[in-house]
mmCIF file of C-alpha atoms and ligand atoms in Angstrom:
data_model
loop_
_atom_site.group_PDB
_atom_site.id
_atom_site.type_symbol
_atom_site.label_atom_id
_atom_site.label_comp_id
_atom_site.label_asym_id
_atom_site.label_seq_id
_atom_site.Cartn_x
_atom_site.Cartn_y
_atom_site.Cartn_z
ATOM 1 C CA UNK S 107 8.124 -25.790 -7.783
ATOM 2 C CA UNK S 108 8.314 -25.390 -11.634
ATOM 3 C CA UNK S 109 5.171 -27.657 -11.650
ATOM 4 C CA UNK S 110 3.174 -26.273 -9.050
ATOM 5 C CA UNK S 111 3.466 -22.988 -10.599
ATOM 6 C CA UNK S 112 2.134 -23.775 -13.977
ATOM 7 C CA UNK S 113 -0.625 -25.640 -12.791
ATOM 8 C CA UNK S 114 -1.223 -22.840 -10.166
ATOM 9 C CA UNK S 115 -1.345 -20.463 -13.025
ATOM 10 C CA UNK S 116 -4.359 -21.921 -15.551
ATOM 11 C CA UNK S 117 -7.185 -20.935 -12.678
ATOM 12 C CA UNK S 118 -9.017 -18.466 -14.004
ATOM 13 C CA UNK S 119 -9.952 -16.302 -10.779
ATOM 14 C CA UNK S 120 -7.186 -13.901 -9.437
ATOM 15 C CA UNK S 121 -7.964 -14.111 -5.847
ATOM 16 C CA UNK S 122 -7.914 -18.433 -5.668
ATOM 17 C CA UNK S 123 -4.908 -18.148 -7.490
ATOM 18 C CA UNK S 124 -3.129 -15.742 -4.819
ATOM 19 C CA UNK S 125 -3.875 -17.873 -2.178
ATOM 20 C CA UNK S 126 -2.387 -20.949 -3.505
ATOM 21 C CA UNK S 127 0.196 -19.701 -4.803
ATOM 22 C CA UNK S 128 0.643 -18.061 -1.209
ATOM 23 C CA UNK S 129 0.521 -21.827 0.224
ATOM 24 C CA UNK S 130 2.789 -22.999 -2.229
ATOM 25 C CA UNK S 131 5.369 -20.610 -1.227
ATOM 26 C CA UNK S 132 5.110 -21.602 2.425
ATOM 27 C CA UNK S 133 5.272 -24.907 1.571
ATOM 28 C CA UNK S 134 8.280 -24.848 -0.806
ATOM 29 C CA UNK S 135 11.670 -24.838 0.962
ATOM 30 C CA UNK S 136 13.274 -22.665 -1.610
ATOM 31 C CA UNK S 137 10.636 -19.710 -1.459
ATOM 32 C CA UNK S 138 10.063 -20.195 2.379
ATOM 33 C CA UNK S 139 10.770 -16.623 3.100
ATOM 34 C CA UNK S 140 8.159 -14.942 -0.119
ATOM 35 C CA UNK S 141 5.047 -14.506 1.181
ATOM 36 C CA UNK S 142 2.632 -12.040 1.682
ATOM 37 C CA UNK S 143 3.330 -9.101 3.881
ATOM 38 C CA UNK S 144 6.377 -10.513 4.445
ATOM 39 C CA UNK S 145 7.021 -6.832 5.931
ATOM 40 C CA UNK S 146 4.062 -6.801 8.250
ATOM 41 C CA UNK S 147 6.166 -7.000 11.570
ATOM 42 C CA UNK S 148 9.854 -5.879 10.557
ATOM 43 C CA UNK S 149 8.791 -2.690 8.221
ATOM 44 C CA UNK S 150 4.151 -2.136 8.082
ATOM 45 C CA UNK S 151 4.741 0.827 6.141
ATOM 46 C CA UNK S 152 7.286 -0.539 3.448
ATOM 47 C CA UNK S 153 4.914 -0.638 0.966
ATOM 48 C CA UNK S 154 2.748 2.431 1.755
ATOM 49 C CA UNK S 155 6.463 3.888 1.247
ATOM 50 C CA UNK S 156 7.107 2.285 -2.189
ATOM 51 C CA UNK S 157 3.458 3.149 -3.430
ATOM 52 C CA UNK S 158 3.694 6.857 -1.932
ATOM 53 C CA UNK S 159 6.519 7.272 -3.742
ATOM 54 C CA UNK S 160 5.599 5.967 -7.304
ATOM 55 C CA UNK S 161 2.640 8.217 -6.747
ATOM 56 C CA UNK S 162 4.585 11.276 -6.028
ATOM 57 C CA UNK S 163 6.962 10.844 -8.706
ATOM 58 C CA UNK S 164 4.512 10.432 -11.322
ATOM 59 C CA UNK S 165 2.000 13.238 -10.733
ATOM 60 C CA UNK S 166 5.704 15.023 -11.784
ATOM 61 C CA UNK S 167 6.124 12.873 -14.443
ATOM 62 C CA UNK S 168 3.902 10.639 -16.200
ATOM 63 C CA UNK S 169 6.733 8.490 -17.729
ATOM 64 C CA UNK S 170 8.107 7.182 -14.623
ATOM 65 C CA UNK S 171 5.087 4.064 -14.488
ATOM 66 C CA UNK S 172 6.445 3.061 -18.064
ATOM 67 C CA UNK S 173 10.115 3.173 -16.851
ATOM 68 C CA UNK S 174 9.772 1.691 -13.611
ATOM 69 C CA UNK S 175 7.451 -1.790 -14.780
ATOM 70 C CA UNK S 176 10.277 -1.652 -18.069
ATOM 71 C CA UNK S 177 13.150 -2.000 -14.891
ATOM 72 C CA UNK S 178 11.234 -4.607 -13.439
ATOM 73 C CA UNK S 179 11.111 -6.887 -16.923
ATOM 74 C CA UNK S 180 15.558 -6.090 -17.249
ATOM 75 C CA UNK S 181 15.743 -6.974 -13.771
ATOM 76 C CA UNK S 182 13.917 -10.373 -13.431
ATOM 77 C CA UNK S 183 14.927 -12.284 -17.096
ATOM 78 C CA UNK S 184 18.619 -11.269 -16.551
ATOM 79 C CA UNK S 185 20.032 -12.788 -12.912
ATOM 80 C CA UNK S 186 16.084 -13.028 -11.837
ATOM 81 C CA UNK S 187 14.636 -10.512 -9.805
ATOM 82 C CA UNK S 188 17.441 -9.366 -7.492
ATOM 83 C CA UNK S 189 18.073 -5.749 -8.247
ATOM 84 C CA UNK S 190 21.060 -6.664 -10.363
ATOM 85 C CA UNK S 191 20.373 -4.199 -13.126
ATOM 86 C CA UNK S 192 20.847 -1.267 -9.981
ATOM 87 C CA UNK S 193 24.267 -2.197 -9.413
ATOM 88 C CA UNK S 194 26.531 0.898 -10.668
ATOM 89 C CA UNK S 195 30.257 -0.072 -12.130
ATOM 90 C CA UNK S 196 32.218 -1.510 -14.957
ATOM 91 C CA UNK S 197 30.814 -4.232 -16.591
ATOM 92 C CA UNK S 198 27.592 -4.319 -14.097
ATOM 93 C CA UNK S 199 24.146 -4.956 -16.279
ATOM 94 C CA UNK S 200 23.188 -1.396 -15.766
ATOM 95 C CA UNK S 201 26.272 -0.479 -18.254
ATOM 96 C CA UNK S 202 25.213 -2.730 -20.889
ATOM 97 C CA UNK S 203 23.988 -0.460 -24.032
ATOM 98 C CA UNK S 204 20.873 -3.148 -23.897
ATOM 99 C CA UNK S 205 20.243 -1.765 -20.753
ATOM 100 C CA UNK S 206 21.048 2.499 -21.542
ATOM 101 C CA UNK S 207 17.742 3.950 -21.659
ATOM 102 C CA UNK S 208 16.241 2.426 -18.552
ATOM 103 C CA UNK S 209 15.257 4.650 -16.641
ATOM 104 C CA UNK S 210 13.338 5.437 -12.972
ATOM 105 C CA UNK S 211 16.699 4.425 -10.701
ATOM 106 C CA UNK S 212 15.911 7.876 -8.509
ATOM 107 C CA UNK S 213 12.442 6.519 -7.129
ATOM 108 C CA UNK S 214 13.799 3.195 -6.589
ATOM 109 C CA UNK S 215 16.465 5.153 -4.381
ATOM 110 C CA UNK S 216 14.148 7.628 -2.943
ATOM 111 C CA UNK S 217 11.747 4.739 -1.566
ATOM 112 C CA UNK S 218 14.957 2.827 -0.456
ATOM 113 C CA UNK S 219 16.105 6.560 1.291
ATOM 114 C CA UNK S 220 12.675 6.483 3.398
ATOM 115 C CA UNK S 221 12.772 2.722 4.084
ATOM 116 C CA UNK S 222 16.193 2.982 5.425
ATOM 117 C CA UNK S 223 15.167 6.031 7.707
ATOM 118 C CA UNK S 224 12.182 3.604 8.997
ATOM 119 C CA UNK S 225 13.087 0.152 8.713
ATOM 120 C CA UNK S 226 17.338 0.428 8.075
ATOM 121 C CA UNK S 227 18.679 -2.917 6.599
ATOM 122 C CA UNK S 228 15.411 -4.597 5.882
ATOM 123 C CA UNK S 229 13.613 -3.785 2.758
ATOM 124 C CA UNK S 230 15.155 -5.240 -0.555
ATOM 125 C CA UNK S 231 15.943 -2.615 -3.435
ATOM 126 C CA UNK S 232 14.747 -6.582 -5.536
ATOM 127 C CA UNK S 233 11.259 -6.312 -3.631
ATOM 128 C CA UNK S 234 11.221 -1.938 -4.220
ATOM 129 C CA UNK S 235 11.410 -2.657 -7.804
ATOM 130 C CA UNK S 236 8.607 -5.269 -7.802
ATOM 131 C CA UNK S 237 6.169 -3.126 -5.953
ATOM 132 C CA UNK S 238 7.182 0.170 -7.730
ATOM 133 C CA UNK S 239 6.260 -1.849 -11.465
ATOM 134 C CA UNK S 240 3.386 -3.353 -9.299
ATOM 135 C CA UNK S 241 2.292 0.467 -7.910
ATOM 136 C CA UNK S 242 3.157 1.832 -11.338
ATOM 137 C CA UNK S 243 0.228 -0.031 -13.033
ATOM 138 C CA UNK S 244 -1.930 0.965 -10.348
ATOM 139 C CA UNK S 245 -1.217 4.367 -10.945
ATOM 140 C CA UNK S 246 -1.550 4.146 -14.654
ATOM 141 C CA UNK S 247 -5.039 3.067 -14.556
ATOM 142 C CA UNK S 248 -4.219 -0.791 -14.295
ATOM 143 C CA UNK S 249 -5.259 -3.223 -11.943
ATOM 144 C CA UNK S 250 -4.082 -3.189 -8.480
ATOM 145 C CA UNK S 251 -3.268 -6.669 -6.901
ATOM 146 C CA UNK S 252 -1.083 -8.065 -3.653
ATOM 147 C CA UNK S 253 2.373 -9.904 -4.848
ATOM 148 C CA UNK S 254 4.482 -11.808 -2.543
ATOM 149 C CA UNK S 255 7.317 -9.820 -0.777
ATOM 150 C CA UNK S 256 10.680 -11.329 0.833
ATOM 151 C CA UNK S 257 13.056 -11.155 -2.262
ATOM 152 C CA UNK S 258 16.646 -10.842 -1.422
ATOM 153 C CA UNK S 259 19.461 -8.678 -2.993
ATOM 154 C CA UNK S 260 22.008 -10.565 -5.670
ATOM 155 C CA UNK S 261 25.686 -9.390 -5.340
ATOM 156 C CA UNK S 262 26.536 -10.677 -9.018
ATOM 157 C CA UNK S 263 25.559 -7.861 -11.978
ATOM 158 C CA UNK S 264 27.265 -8.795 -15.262
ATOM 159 C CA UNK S 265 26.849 -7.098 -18.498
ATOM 160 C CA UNK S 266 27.744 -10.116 -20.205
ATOM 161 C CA UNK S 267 24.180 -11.556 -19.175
ATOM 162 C CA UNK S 268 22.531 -9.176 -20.665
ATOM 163 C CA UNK S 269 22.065 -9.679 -24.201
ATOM 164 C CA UNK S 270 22.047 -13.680 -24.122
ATOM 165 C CA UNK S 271 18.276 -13.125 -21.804
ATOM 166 C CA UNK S 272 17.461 -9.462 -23.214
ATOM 167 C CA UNK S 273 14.304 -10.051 -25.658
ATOM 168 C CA UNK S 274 15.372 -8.153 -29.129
ATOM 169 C CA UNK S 275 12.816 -6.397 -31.113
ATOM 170 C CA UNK S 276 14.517 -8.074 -34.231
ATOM 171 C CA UNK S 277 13.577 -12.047 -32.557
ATOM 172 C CA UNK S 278 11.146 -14.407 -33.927
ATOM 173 C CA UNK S 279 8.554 -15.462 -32.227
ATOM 174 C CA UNK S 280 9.886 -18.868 -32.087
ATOM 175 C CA UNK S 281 12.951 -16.957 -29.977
ATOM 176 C CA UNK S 282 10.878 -15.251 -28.028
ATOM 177 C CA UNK S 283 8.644 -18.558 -26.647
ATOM 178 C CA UNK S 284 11.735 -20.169 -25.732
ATOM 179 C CA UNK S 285 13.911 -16.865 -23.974
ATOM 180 C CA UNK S 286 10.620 -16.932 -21.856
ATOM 181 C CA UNK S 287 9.922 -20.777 -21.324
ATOM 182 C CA UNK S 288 13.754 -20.647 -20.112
ATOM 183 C CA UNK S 289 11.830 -18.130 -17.566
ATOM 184 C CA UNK S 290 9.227 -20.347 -16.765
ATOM 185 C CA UNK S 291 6.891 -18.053 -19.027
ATOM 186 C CA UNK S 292 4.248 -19.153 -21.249
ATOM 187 C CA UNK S 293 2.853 -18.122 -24.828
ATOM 188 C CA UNK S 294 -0.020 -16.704 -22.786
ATOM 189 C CA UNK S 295 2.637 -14.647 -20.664
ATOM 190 C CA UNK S 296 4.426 -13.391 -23.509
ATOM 191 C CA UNK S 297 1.361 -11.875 -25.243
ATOM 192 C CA UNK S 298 0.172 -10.620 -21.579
ATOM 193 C CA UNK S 299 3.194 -9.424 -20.667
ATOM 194 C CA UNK S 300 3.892 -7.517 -24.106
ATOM 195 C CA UNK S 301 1.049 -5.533 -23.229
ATOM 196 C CA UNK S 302 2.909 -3.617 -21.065
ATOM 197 C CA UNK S 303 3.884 -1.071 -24.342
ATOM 198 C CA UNK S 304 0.382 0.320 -23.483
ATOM 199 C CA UNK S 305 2.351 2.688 -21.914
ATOM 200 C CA UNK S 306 6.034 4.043 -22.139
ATOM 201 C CA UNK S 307 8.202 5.300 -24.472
ATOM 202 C CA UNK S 308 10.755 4.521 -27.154
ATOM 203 C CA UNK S 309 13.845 5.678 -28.826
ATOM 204 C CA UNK S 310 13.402 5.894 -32.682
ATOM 205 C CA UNK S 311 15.895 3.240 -32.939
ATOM 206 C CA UNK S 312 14.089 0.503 -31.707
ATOM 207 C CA UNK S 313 11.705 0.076 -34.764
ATOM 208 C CA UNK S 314 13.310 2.764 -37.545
ATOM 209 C CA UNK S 315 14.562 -0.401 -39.863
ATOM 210 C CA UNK S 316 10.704 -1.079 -40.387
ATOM 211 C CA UNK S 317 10.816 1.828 -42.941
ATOM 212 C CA UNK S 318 12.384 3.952 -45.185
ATOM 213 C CA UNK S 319 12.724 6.980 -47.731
ATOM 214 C CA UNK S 320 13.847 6.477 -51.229
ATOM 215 C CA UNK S 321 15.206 9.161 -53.072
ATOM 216 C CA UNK S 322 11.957 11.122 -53.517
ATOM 217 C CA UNK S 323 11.215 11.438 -50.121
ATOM 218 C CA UNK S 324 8.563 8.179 -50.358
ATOM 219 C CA UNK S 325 7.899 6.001 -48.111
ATOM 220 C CA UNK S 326 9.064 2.253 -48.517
ATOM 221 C CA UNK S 327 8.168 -0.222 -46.119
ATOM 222 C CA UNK S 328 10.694 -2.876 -45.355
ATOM 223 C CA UNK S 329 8.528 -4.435 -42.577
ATOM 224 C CA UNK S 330 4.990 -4.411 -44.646
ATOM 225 C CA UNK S 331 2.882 -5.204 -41.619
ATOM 226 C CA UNK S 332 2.852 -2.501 -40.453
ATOM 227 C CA UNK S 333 -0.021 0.163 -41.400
ATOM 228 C CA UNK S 334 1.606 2.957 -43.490
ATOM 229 C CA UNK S 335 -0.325 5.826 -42.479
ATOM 230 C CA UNK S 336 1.018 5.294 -38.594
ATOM 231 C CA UNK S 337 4.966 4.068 -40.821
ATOM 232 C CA UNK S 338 4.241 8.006 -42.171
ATOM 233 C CA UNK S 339 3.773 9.388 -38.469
ATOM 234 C CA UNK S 340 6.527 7.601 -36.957
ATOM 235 C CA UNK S 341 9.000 8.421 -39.847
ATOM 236 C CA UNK S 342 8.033 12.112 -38.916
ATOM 237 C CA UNK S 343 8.770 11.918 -35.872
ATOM 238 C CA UNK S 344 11.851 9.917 -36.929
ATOM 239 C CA UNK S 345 13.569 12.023 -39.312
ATOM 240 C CA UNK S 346 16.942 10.248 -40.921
ATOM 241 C CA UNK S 347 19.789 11.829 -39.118
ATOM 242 C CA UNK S 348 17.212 12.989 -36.174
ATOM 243 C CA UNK S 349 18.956 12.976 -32.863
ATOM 244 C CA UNK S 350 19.368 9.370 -30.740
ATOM 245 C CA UNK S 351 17.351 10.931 -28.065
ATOM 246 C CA UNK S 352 13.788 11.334 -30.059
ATOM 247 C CA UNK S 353 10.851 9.349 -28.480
ATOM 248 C CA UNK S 354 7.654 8.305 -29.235
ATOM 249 C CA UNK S 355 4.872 6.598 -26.964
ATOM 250 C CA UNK S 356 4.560 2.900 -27.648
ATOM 251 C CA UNK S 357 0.645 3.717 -27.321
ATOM 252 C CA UNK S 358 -0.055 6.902 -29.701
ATOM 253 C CA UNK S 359 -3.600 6.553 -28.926
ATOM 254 C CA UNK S 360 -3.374 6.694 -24.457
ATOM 255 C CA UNK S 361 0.237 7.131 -23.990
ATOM 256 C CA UNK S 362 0.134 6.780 -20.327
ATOM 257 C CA UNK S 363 -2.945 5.101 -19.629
ATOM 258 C CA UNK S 364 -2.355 1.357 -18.910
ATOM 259 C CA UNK S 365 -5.341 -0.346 -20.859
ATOM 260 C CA UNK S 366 -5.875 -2.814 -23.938
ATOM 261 C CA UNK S 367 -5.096 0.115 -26.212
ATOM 262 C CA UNK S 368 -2.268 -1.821 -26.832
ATOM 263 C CA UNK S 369 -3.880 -4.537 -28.205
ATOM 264 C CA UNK S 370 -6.675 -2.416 -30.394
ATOM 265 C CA UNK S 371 -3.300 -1.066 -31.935
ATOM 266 C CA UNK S 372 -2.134 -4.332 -32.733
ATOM 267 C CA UNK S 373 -4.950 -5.650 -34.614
ATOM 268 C CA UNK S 374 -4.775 -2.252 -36.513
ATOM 269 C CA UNK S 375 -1.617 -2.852 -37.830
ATOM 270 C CA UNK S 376 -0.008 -0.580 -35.406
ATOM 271 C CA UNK S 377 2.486 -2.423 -32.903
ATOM 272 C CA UNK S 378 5.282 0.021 -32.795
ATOM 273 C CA UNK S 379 8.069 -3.157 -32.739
ATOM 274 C CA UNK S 380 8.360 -6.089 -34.905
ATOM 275 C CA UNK S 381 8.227 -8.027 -31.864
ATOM 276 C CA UNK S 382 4.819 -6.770 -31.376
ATOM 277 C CA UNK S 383 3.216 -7.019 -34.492
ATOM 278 C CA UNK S 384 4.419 -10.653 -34.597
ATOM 279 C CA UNK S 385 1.805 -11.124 -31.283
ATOM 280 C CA UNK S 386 -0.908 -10.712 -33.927
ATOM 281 C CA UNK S 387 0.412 -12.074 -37.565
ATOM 282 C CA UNK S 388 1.182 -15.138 -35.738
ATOM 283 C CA UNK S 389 -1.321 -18.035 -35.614
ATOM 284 C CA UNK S 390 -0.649 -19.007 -32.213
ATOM 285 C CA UNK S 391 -1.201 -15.869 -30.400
ATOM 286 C CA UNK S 392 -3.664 -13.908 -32.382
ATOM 287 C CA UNK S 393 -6.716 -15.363 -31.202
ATOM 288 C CA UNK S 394 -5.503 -13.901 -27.919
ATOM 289 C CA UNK S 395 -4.328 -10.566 -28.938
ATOM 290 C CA UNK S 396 -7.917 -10.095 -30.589
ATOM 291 C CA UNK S 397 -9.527 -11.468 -26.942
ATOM 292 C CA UNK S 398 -7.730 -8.537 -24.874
ATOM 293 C CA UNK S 399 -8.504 -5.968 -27.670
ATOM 294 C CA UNK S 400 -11.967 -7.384 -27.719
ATOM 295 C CA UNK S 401 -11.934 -7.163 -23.313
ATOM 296 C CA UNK S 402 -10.035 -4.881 -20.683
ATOM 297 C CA UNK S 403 -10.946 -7.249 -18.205
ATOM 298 C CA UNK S 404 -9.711 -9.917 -19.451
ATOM 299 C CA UNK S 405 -6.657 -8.327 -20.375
ATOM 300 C CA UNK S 406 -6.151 -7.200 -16.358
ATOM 301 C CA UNK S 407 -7.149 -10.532 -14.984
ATOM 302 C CA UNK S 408 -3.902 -12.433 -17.151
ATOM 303 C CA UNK S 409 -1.669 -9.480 -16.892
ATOM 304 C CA UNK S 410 -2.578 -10.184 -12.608
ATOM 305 C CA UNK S 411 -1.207 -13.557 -13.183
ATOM 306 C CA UNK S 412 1.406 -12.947 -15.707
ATOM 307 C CA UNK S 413 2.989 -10.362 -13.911
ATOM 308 C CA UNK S 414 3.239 -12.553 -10.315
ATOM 309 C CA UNK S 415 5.177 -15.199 -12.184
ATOM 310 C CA UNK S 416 7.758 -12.368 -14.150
ATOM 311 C CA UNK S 417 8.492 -11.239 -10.701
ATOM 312 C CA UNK S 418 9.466 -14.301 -9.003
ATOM 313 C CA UNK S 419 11.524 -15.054 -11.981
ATOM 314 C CA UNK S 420 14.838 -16.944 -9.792
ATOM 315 C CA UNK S 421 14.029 -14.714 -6.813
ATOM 316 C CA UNK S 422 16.927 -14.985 -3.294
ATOM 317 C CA UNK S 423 15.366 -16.105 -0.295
ATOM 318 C CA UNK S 424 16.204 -16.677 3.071
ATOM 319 C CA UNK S 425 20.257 -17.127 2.971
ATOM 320 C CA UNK S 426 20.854 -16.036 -0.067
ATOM 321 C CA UNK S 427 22.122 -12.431 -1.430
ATOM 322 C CA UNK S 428 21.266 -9.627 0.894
ATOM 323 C CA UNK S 429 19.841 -6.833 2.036
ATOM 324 C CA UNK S 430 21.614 -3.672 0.182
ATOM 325 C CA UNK S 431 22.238 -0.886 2.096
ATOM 326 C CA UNK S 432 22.027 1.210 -0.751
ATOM 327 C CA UNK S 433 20.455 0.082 -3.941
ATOM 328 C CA UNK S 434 23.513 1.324 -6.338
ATOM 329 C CA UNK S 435 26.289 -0.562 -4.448
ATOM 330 C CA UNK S 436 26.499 -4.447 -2.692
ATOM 331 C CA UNK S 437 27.154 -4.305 0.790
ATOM 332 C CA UNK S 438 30.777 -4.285 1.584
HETATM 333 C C1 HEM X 676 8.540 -9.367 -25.563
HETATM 334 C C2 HEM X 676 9.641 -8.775 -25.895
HETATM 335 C C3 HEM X 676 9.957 -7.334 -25.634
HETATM 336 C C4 HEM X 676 10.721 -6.554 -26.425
HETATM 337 C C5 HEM X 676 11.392 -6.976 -27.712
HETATM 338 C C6 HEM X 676 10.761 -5.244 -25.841
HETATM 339 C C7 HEM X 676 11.462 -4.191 -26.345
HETATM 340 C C8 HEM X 676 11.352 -2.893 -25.911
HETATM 341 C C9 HEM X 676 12.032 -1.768 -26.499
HETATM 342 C C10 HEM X 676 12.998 -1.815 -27.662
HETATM 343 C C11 HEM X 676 11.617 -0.659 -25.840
HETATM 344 C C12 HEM X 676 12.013 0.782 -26.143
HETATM 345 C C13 HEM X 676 13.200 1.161 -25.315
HETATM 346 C C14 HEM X 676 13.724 2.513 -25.691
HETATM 347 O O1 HEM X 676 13.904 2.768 -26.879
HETATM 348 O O2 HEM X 676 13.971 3.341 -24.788
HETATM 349 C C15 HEM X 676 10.679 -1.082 -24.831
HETATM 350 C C16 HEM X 676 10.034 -0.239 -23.980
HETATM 351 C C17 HEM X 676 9.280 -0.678 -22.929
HETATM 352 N N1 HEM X 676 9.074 -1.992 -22.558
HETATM 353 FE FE1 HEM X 676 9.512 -3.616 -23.634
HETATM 354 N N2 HEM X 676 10.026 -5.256 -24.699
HETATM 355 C C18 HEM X 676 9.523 -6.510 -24.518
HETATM 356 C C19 HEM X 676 8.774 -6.939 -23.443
HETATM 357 C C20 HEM X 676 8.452 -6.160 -22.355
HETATM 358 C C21 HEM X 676 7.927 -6.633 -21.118
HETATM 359 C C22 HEM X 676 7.684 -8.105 -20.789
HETATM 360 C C23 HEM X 676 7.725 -5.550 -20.327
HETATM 361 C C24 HEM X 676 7.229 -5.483 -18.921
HETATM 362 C C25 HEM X 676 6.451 -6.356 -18.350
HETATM 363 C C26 HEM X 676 8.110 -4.395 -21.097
HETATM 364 C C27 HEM X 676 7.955 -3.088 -20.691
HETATM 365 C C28 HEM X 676 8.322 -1.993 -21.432
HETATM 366 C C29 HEM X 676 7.966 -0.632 -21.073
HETATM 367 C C30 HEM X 676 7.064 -0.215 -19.951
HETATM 368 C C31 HEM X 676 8.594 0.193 -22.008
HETATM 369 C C32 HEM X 676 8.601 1.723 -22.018
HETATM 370 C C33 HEM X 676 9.841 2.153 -21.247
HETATM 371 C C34 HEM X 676 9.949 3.643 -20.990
HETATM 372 O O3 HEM X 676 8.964 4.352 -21.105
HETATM 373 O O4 HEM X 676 11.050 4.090 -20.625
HETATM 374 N N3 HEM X 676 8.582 -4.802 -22.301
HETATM 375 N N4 HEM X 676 10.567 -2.448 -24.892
#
């Protein structure tokens, strides 16, 4: 399966590549049940539900697209995509401090609320979450694309497995290819994937090391990639002693526009993490950052192919885990 999938992934055009990887699935044992429209009998509407609901709760509040595709990344790489990280209780994932500011549990449980009322006991809270991050693109301004439905729900959720497959902002790159190789994830994915900070936000902690103030109120960069006009910005909106809850967007330019803004930023010395400005002083991935600055489209058609293989990251199937009844809680 491993194989197929990384061969399936170098064709270029989006629409081959969902039908073979559609055949593949019905061919492989393991994935027999992830297909798609897996829903089209037991539940048509599930994901008119999941979309209608994304929708709605981001024409309230444009930050729920960044929180809901950032669920979707903390749900596949830890347990793979089984809803793990939406199990409440002591020492579940969701109480890990990696995992504190996620945020967008209430549409995942509103679209479960309506699916229940339609279609009780079939729709995965694993599958809600890939189609919400899917719809949340979509709704962003990102491409809109089919993925294969038919995940199941895990009934293990351990904080302990958090931080050993949680990408830090402080890794190397070197730590970053292999955390996602041990995902079945390529270079190409990583830079792809990273492009989802075109949107979102993020707590000043996350990249206020990169900087400092001496004693006369000067800036000193400690990470000296970065671009020290946008260091000046952030450390205003960063203040020492400012509260834990200050955010910025991870796209000052089109905070909630999903587009290659990201990338532009990048190549101007303006990735908000040191995890992202690494995409571009490395050798081996700059050539691509500068491709998706350089070309939305090209951007969209990898971050359609990236993002089908980050959600069927060590998906359930068939016997395996279940189908919550409610997305918080495994079924008794
Ligand atoms: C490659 C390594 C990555 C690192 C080190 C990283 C790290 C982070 C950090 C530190 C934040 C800020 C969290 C906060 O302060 O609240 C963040 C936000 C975010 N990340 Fe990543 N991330 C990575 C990859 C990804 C991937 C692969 C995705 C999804 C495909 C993703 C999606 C997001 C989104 C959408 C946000 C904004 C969340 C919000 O608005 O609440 N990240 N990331």
């Amino acid at each position: 399966m491993e194989t197929k999938i990384s061969i399936l992934f170098s064709t270029p055009n989006l629409c081959t590549l969902l039908i073979l990887v559609f055949f593949s699935f019905a061919a492989s044992p393991s994935h027999a049940s992830l297909s798609f429209n897996f829903y089209a009998t037991s539940c048509p509407a599930a994901e008119f539900i999941v979309s209608n609901t994304v929708r709605s709760a981001s024409s309230n509040d444009p930050t729920i697209p960044g929180k809901l595709l950032r669920l979707l990344f903390h749900d596949c790489f830890v347990e793979g995509c089984d809803a793990s990280v939406l199990l409440k209780g002591n020492g579940t994932e969701r109480s890990d401090p990696a995992n504190t500011s996620l945020g967008g549990f209430s549409v995942i449980d509103s679209a479960k609320r309506v699916l229940e009322i339609f279609c009780p006991g079939t729709v995965s809270c694993a599958d809600i979450i890939a189609l919400a991050a899917r719809d949340a693109v979509a709704v962003a301004g990102g491409p809109a694309f089919q993925i294969p439905t038919g995940r199941r729900d895990g009934r293990i959720s351990n904080a302990a497995n958090v931080r050993p497959n949680i990408v830090d902002t402080s890794f190397t790159m070197d730590e970053m290819i292999k955390l996602f190789n041990s995902k079945d994830l390529s270079l190409d994915d990583l830079v792809t994937l990273s492009g989802a900070h075109t949107i979102g936000l993020a707590h000043c902690s996350a990249f206020s090391d990169r900087f400092q103030r001496d004693s006369k109120g000067k800036l000193t960069l400690i990470d000296t990639t970065l671009d020290s006009t946008y260091a000046e910005e952030l450390m205003k909106k960063c203040p020492a002693g400012a509260s834990t809850s200050n955010t910025v967007s991870n796209d000052p330019e089109t905070s909630f526009a999903f587009d290659n803004q990201y990338y532009s930023n990048l190549v101007a010395h303006k990735g908000l993490f040191q995890s992202d400005s690494v995409l571009l002083e490395d050798g081996r991935t700059r050539k691509q950052v500068e491709a998706f600055a350089n070309d939305q489209q090209i951007f969209f058609r990898s971050w359609g192919e990236s993002f089908l293989k980050l959600t069927i990251i060590g998906v359930k199937t068939d016997a395996e885990g279940e189908i919550r009844q409610s997305c918080s809680f495994a079924n008794n």
